[in-house]
PDB file of C-alpha atoms in Angstrom:
ATOM      1  CA  MET A 180    -102.163 282.846  30.459  1.00 96.00           C
ATOM      2  CA  GLU A 181     -99.326 283.236  33.351  1.00 98.00           C
ATOM      3  CA  ILE A 182     -96.436 281.477  33.375  1.00 98.00           C
ATOM      4  CA  ARG A 183     -94.922 281.514  36.942  1.00 98.00           C
ATOM      5  CA  ALA A 184     -92.726 279.456  39.329  1.00 98.00           C
ATOM      6  CA  TYR A 185     -94.191 276.347  40.720  1.00 98.00           C
ATOM      7  CA  ARG A 186     -96.166 276.618  44.083  1.00 98.00           C
ATOM      8  CA  PRO A 187     -96.630 274.153  46.629  1.00 97.00           C
ATOM      9  CA  GLU A 188    -100.787 275.230  46.302  1.00 97.00           C
ATOM     10  CA  ASP A 189    -100.114 274.200  42.718  1.00 98.00           C
ATOM     11  CA  GLU A 190     -99.641 270.421  43.495  1.00 98.00           C
ATOM     12  CA  ILE A 191    -103.014 269.164  42.700  1.00 98.00           C
ATOM     13  CA  GLY A 192    -103.565 271.130  39.701  1.00 98.00           C
ATOM     14  CA  TRP A 193     -99.899 270.038  38.663  1.00 98.00           C
ATOM     15  CA  VAL A 194    -100.896 266.319  38.814  1.00 98.00           C
ATOM     16  CA  ARG A 195    -104.054 266.447  37.435  1.00 98.00           C
ATOM     17  CA  CYS A 196    -102.438 268.500  34.546  1.00 98.00           C
ATOM     18  CA  ARG A 197     -99.930 265.665  33.999  1.00 98.00           C
ATOM     19  CA  VAL A 198    -101.868 262.791  34.246  1.00 97.00           C
ATOM     20  CA  LEU A 199    -104.471 264.155  31.674  1.00 97.00           C
ATOM     21  CA  ALA A 200    -101.607 265.255  29.238  1.00 97.00           C
ATOM     22  CA  PHE A 201     -99.843 261.743  29.566  1.00 95.00           C
ATOM     23  CA  LEU A 202    -103.083 259.679  29.013  1.00 95.00           C
ATOM     24  CA  ASP A 203    -102.729 259.869  25.129  1.00 93.00           C
ATOM     25  CA  SER A 204     -99.083 259.753  24.879  1.00 92.00           C
ATOM     26  CA  ALA A 205     -96.928 256.806  24.775  1.00 90.00           C
ATOM     27  CA  TYR A 206     -96.211 257.646  28.628  1.00 90.00           C
ATOM     28  CA  TYR A 207    -100.047 256.665  29.593  1.00 91.00           C
ATOM     29  CA  ASP A 208     -98.734 254.489  32.344  1.00 89.00           C
ATOM     30  CA  ASN A 209     -96.621 256.812  34.007  1.00 90.00           C
ATOM     31  CA  VAL A 210     -98.932 258.145  36.514  1.00 91.00           C
ATOM     32  CA  LEU A 211     -97.722 260.345  39.514  1.00 93.00           C
ATOM     33  CA  THR A 212     -99.987 261.016  42.536  1.00 95.00           C
ATOM     34  CA  ALA A 213     -97.680 263.831  43.834  1.00 97.00           C
ATOM     35  CA  LYS A 214     -95.144 266.088  42.104  1.00 97.00           C
ATOM     36  CA  GLU A 215     -91.746 264.929  42.113  1.00 95.00           C
ATOM     37  CA  HIS A 216     -88.959 266.946  44.500  1.00 95.00           C
ATOM     38  CA  TYR A 217     -85.353 267.056  43.245  1.00 97.00           C
ATOM     39  CA  GLU A 218     -82.190 266.544  44.794  1.00 95.00           C
ATOM     40  CA  ASN A 219     -80.451 269.229  42.724  1.00 96.00           C
ATOM     41  CA  GLN A 220     -81.926 272.470  42.037  1.00 97.00           C
ATOM     42  CA  ALA A 221     -84.737 272.935  39.294  1.00 98.00           C
ATOM     43  CA  ILE A 222     -86.653 275.186  37.576  1.00 98.00           C
ATOM     44  CA  GLU A 223     -90.122 274.547  37.920  1.00 98.00           C
ATOM     45  CA  LEU A 224     -92.603 276.236  36.249  1.00 98.00           C
ATOM     46  CA  THR A 225     -96.658 276.386  35.574  1.00 98.00           C
ATOM     47  CA  ALA A 226     -98.917 277.782  33.056  1.00 98.00           C
ATOM     48  CA  ILE A 227    -101.741 279.323  34.639  1.00 98.00           C
ATOM     49  CA  MET A 228    -105.085 280.227  33.101  1.00 97.00           C
ATOM     50  CA  ASP A 229    -108.604 280.784  34.568  1.00 92.00           C
ATOM     51  CA  LYS A 230    -106.861 280.065  38.138  1.00 95.00           C
ATOM     52  CA  THR A 231    -106.113 276.279  36.771  1.00 97.00           C
ATOM     53  CA  VAL A 232    -102.791 274.997  35.792  1.00 98.00           C
ATOM     54  CA  VAL A 233    -103.014 274.135  32.217  1.00 98.00           C
ATOM     55  CA  GLY A 234     -99.237 273.732  31.509  1.00 98.00           C
ATOM     56  CA  LEU A 235     -96.034 272.720  33.423  1.00 98.00           C
ATOM     57  CA  ILE A 236     -92.476 272.251  32.724  1.00 98.00           C
ATOM     58  CA  ASP A 237     -89.579 270.542  35.460  1.00 98.00           C
ATOM     59  CA  VAL A 238     -85.913 271.017  34.343  1.00 98.00           C
ATOM     60  CA  GLU A 239     -83.259 269.456  37.164  1.00 98.00           C
ATOM     61  CA  TYR A 240     -80.224 271.237  36.605  1.00 98.00           C
ATOM     62  CA  GLU A 241     -76.495 270.218  37.264  1.00 96.00           C
ATOM     63  CA  ASN A 242     -73.931 272.030  39.303  1.00 94.00           C
ATOM     64  CA  GLU A 243     -71.274 269.194  38.769  1.00 93.00           C
ATOM     65  CA  GLU A 244     -71.295 268.081  34.852  1.00 92.00           C
ATOM     66  CA  LYS A 245     -72.681 264.825  34.041  1.00 92.00           C
ATOM     67  CA  SER A 246     -74.466 264.539  37.454  1.00 94.00           C
ATOM     68  CA  ILE A 247     -77.797 264.385  35.730  1.00 95.00           C
ATOM     69  CA  CYS A 248     -77.268 264.512  32.017  1.00 94.00           C
ATOM     70  CA  TYR A 249     -75.788 262.113  29.991  1.00 86.00           C
ATOM     71  CA  HIS A 250     -74.290 263.989  26.672  1.00 83.00           C
ATOM     72  CA  GLY A 251     -72.375 266.982  25.895  1.00 82.00           C
ATOM     73  CA  SER A 252     -69.643 268.962  28.148  1.00 88.00           C
ATOM     74  CA  GLY A 253     -70.580 271.839  30.698  1.00 91.00           C
ATOM     75  CA  LEU A 254     -73.566 271.986  32.684  1.00 96.00           C
ATOM     76  CA  GLY A 255     -77.039 270.624  31.337  1.00 97.00           C
ATOM     77  CA  GLY A 256     -80.311 270.481  32.342  1.00 98.00           C
ATOM     78  CA  MET A 257     -82.827 267.491  32.152  1.00 98.00           C
ATOM     79  CA  ILE A 258     -86.534 268.235  31.267  1.00 98.00           C
ATOM     80  CA  TRP A 259     -88.164 265.523  33.715  1.00 97.00           C
ATOM     81  CA  HIS A 260     -91.611 266.839  32.778  1.00 97.00           C
ATOM     82  CA  ILE A 261     -93.443 269.075  29.924  1.00 98.00           C
ATOM     83  CA  ALA A 262     -97.249 268.710  29.767  1.00 98.00           C
ATOM     84  CA  VAL A 263    -100.168 270.855  28.356  1.00 98.00           C
ATOM     85  CA  HIS A 264    -103.681 269.955  29.826  1.00 98.00           C
ATOM     86  CA  PRO A 265    -105.761 268.768  26.694  1.00 97.00           C
ATOM     87  CA  ASP A 266    -108.407 271.198  26.694  1.00 97.00           C
ATOM     88  CA  TYR A 267    -105.700 274.057  26.143  1.00 97.00           C
ATOM     89  CA  ARG A 268    -103.464 272.466  23.361  1.00 96.00           C
ATOM     90  CA  ARG A 269    -102.633 274.473  20.237  1.00 95.00           C
ATOM     91  CA  GLN A 270    -102.299 277.317  21.971  1.00 97.00           C
ATOM     92  CA  GLY A 271     -98.391 277.727  22.499  1.00 97.00           C
ATOM     93  CA  ILE A 272     -98.324 276.961  26.188  1.00 98.00           C
ATOM     94  CA  ALA A 273     -95.405 274.146  25.728  1.00 98.00           C
ATOM     95  CA  ARG A 274     -93.211 276.450  23.583  1.00 98.00           C
ATOM     96  CA  ALA A 275     -93.804 279.582  26.073  1.00 98.00           C
ATOM     97  CA  LEU A 276     -92.754 277.316  28.868  1.00 98.00           C
ATOM     98  CA  LEU A 277     -89.874 275.874  27.258  1.00 98.00           C
ATOM     99  CA  THR A 278     -88.641 279.584  26.100  1.00 98.00           C
ATOM    100  CA  GLU A 279     -89.207 280.673  29.791  1.00 98.00           C
ATOM    101  CA  ALA A 280     -87.215 277.685  30.810  1.00 98.00           C
ATOM    102  CA  GLU A 281     -84.565 278.313  28.518  1.00 98.00           C
ATOM    103  CA  ARG A 282     -84.228 282.064  29.334  1.00 98.00           C
ATOM    104  CA  ILE A 283     -83.810 281.029  33.391  1.00 98.00           C
ATOM    105  CA  ALA A 284     -81.447 277.851  32.530  1.00 98.00           C
ATOM    106  CA  ARG A 285     -78.873 280.405  30.714  1.00 98.00           C
ATOM    107  CA  LYS A 286     -79.058 282.987  33.436  1.00 97.00           C
ATOM    108  CA  LYS A 287     -77.967 279.910  35.556  1.00 97.00           C
ATOM    109  CA  ASN A 288     -74.843 279.103  32.981  1.00 96.00           C
ATOM    110  CA  ILE A 289     -76.944 276.022  31.699  1.00 97.00           C
ATOM    111  CA  ASN A 290     -75.455 275.306  28.136  1.00 96.00           C
ATOM    112  CA  ARG A 291     -77.948 272.646  27.169  1.00 96.00           C
ATOM    113  CA  LEU A 292     -81.050 270.826  27.942  1.00 97.00           C
ATOM    114  CA  GLU A 293     -82.097 267.108  27.424  1.00 97.00           C
ATOM    115  CA  ALA A 294     -85.204 264.982  27.465  1.00 97.00           C
ATOM    116  CA  TRP A 295     -86.125 261.697  27.182  1.00 96.00           C
ATOM    117  CA  THR A 296     -89.296 260.717  24.955  1.00 95.00           C
ATOM    118  CA  ARG A 297     -90.941 257.387  23.947  1.00 94.00           C
ATOM    119  CA  ASP A 298     -91.499 256.886  20.053  1.00 90.00           C
ATOM    120  CA  ASP A 299     -94.431 258.876  20.211  1.00 91.00           C
ATOM    121  CA  ASN A 300     -94.519 261.068  17.206  1.00 93.00           C
ATOM    122  CA  GLY A 301     -96.067 264.088  17.860  1.00 93.00           C
ATOM    123  CA  VAL A 302     -93.876 264.578  20.838  1.00 95.00           C
ATOM    124  CA  ASN A 303     -90.936 263.788  19.206  1.00 96.00           C
ATOM    125  CA  SER A 304     -92.015 266.042  16.147  1.00 96.00           C
ATOM    126  CA  TRP A 305     -92.366 268.778  18.706  1.00 97.00           C
ATOM    127  CA  TYR A 306     -88.878 268.495  20.140  1.00 97.00           C
ATOM    128  CA  GLN A 307     -87.521 268.402  16.627  1.00 97.00           C
ATOM    129  CA  GLN A 308     -89.883 271.734  15.848  1.00 97.00           C
ATOM    130  CA  ASN A 309     -88.234 273.451  19.008  1.00 97.00           C
ATOM    131  CA  GLY A 310     -84.507 273.037  18.179  1.00 98.00           C
ATOM    132  CA  PHE A 311     -83.762 269.672  19.838  1.00 97.00           C
ATOM    133  CA  THR A 312     -81.844 266.963  18.012  1.00 96.00           C
ATOM    134  CA  SER A 313     -81.139 262.974  18.954  1.00 95.00           C
ATOM    135  CA  ASP A 314     -78.670 260.453  18.258  1.00 90.00           C
ATOM    136  CA  TYR A 315     -79.200 257.879  21.201  1.00 93.00           C
ATOM    137  CA  SER A 316     -82.084 255.714  21.573  1.00 95.00           C
ATOM    138  CA  TYR A 317     -82.751 252.446  23.723  1.00 96.00           C
ATOM    139  CA  LEU A 318     -85.989 250.097  24.392  1.00 96.00           C
ATOM    140  CA  HIS A 319     -88.510 250.177  27.261  1.00 95.00           C
ATOM    141  CA  LEU A 320     -89.712 246.602  27.234  1.00 94.00           C
ATOM    142  CA  TYR A 321     -93.013 245.314  29.350  1.00 92.00           C
ATOM    143  CA  ILE A 322     -92.702 241.637  29.177  1.00 91.00           C
ATOM    144  CA  ASN A 323     -95.568 239.612  30.508  1.00 88.00           C
ATOM    145  CA  GLU A 324     -95.019 235.913  31.698  1.00 81.00           C
ATOM    146  CA  GLU A 325     -96.243 234.595  28.300  1.00 82.00           C
ATOM    147  CA  GLU A 326     -93.407 236.490  26.708  1.00 86.00           C
ATOM    148  CA  GLY A 327     -90.885 235.852  28.954  1.00 76.00           C
ATOM    149  CA  SER A 328     -91.266 232.715  31.096  1.00 68.00           C
ATOM    150  CA  ASP A 329     -87.619 231.692  30.350  1.00 72.00           C
ATOM    151  CA  ILE A 330     -86.612 235.406  32.210  1.00 72.00           C
ATOM    152  CA  ILE A 331     -89.425 236.073  34.727  1.00 67.00           C
ATOM    153  CA  TYR A 332     -88.589 234.109  37.785  1.00 68.00           C
ATOM    154  CA  SER A 333     -88.122 234.491  41.488  1.00 69.00           C
ATOM    155  CA  LYS A 334     -85.928 232.623  43.798  1.00 76.00           C
ATOM    156  CA  GLU A 335     -89.064 232.750  46.186  1.00 80.00           C
ATOM    157  CA  LYS A 336     -91.470 230.366  45.323  1.00 77.00           C
ATOM    158  CA  ASN A 337     -94.422 232.305  46.481  1.00 82.00           C
ATOM    159  CA  ILE A 338     -93.487 235.396  44.524  1.00 81.00           C
ATOM    160  CA  LEU A 339     -95.002 234.946  40.994  1.00 76.00           C
ATOM    161  CA  PRO A 340     -93.677 237.805  38.517  1.00 78.00           C
ATOM    162  CA  MET A 341     -96.310 238.535  36.142  1.00 82.00           C
ATOM    163  CA  THR A 342     -94.446 241.519  34.591  1.00 86.00           C
ATOM    164  CA  ILE A 343     -91.332 243.234  34.208  1.00 88.00           C
ATOM    165  CA  PHE A 344     -90.039 246.375  32.896  1.00 91.00           C
ATOM    166  CA  ALA A 345     -86.715 246.323  31.137  1.00 92.00           C
ATOM    167  CA  HIS A 346     -84.418 248.698  29.289  1.00 95.00           C
ATOM    168  CA  TYR A 347     -82.482 247.014  26.238  1.00 95.00           C
ATOM    169  CA  VAL A 348     -79.306 248.789  24.966  1.00 96.00           C
ATOM    170  CA  GLY A 349     -77.820 246.432  22.412  1.00 95.00           C
ATOM    171  CA  ASP A 350     -77.960 246.953  18.689  1.00 95.00           C
ATOM    172  CA  ASN A 351     -80.694 244.886  17.309  1.00 96.00           C
ATOM    173  CA  LYS A 352     -83.634 246.918  18.602  1.00 96.00           C
ATOM    174  CA  GLU A 353     -86.023 245.947  15.774  1.00 95.00           C
ATOM    175  CA  GLU A 354     -85.703 242.243  16.316  1.00 96.00           C
ATOM    176  CA  VAL A 355     -86.054 242.547  20.100  1.00 94.00           C
ATOM    177  CA  LYS A 356     -89.142 245.003  19.596  1.00 94.00           C
ATOM    178  CA  SER A 357     -90.859 242.587  17.652  1.00 94.00           C
ATOM    179  CA  GLN A 358     -90.474 240.120  20.284  1.00 92.00           C
ATOM    180  CA  TYR A 359     -93.107 242.167  22.864  1.00 93.00           C
ATOM    181  CA  LYS A 360     -96.065 243.741  22.762  1.00 92.00           C
ATOM    182  CA  ARG A 361     -95.277 246.451  24.958  1.00 93.00           C
ATOM    183  CA  ALA A 362     -91.948 247.757  23.595  1.00 95.00           C
ATOM    184  CA  TYR A 363     -91.094 251.282  23.270  1.00 95.00           C
ATOM    185  CA  GLU A 364     -88.191 252.925  21.632  1.00 95.00           C
ATOM    186  CA  CYS A 365     -87.035 255.994  23.851  1.00 96.00           C
ATOM    187  CA  PHE A 366     -84.938 259.021  22.561  1.00 95.00           C
ATOM    188  CA  CYS A 367     -82.495 261.202  24.304  1.00 95.00           C
ATOM    189  CA  TYR A 368     -83.179 264.687  22.417  1.00 96.00           C
ATOM    190  CA  GLU A 369     -80.498 267.502  23.372  1.00 96.00           C
ATOM    191  CA  LYS A 370     -80.690 271.105  22.641  1.00 96.00           C
ATOM    192  CA  PHE A 371     -77.651 273.451  23.252  1.00 95.00           C
ATOM    193  CA  LEU A 372     -78.821 276.960  24.734  1.00 95.00           C
TER     194      LEU A 372
END
């Protein structure tokens, strides 16, 4: 396996790897058709095996404190994407990508990494096993017409909202989760380098 900087010619493989990796996760609905580009500098790495992108990590990092990350002090980096192709899992690829991203981040004086997850036991366990901790969460809610007829509306009579995506940041998470079929708890993980 080779871990190297992302190259523009990796884009199709990057997208395929991410889509396939996310299909059996709590982020199955977060499909990208192109690789994201960042406003700030980023550590963008791919893992290559058999001339195929089998893993990826993207960490956008700060030049100014709290411009990307939410917690801590000093300069941080946000892990926007980390994924391993399902056919190549359990080979240490994600850990190798994270280790290399951390090495590069330290050289750039980044003192911590943050990552956001949904309530996906495998993903959350992986972050914890790799030294991340979480002390903050909120909810992602997908509210359909039947569940939220009192909040789904439009001033324009010809626009008929069918589903809305919302964040719930209050203290009654369990009560709110019980009201909707698609409610995910999202955790902010942090690791100091």
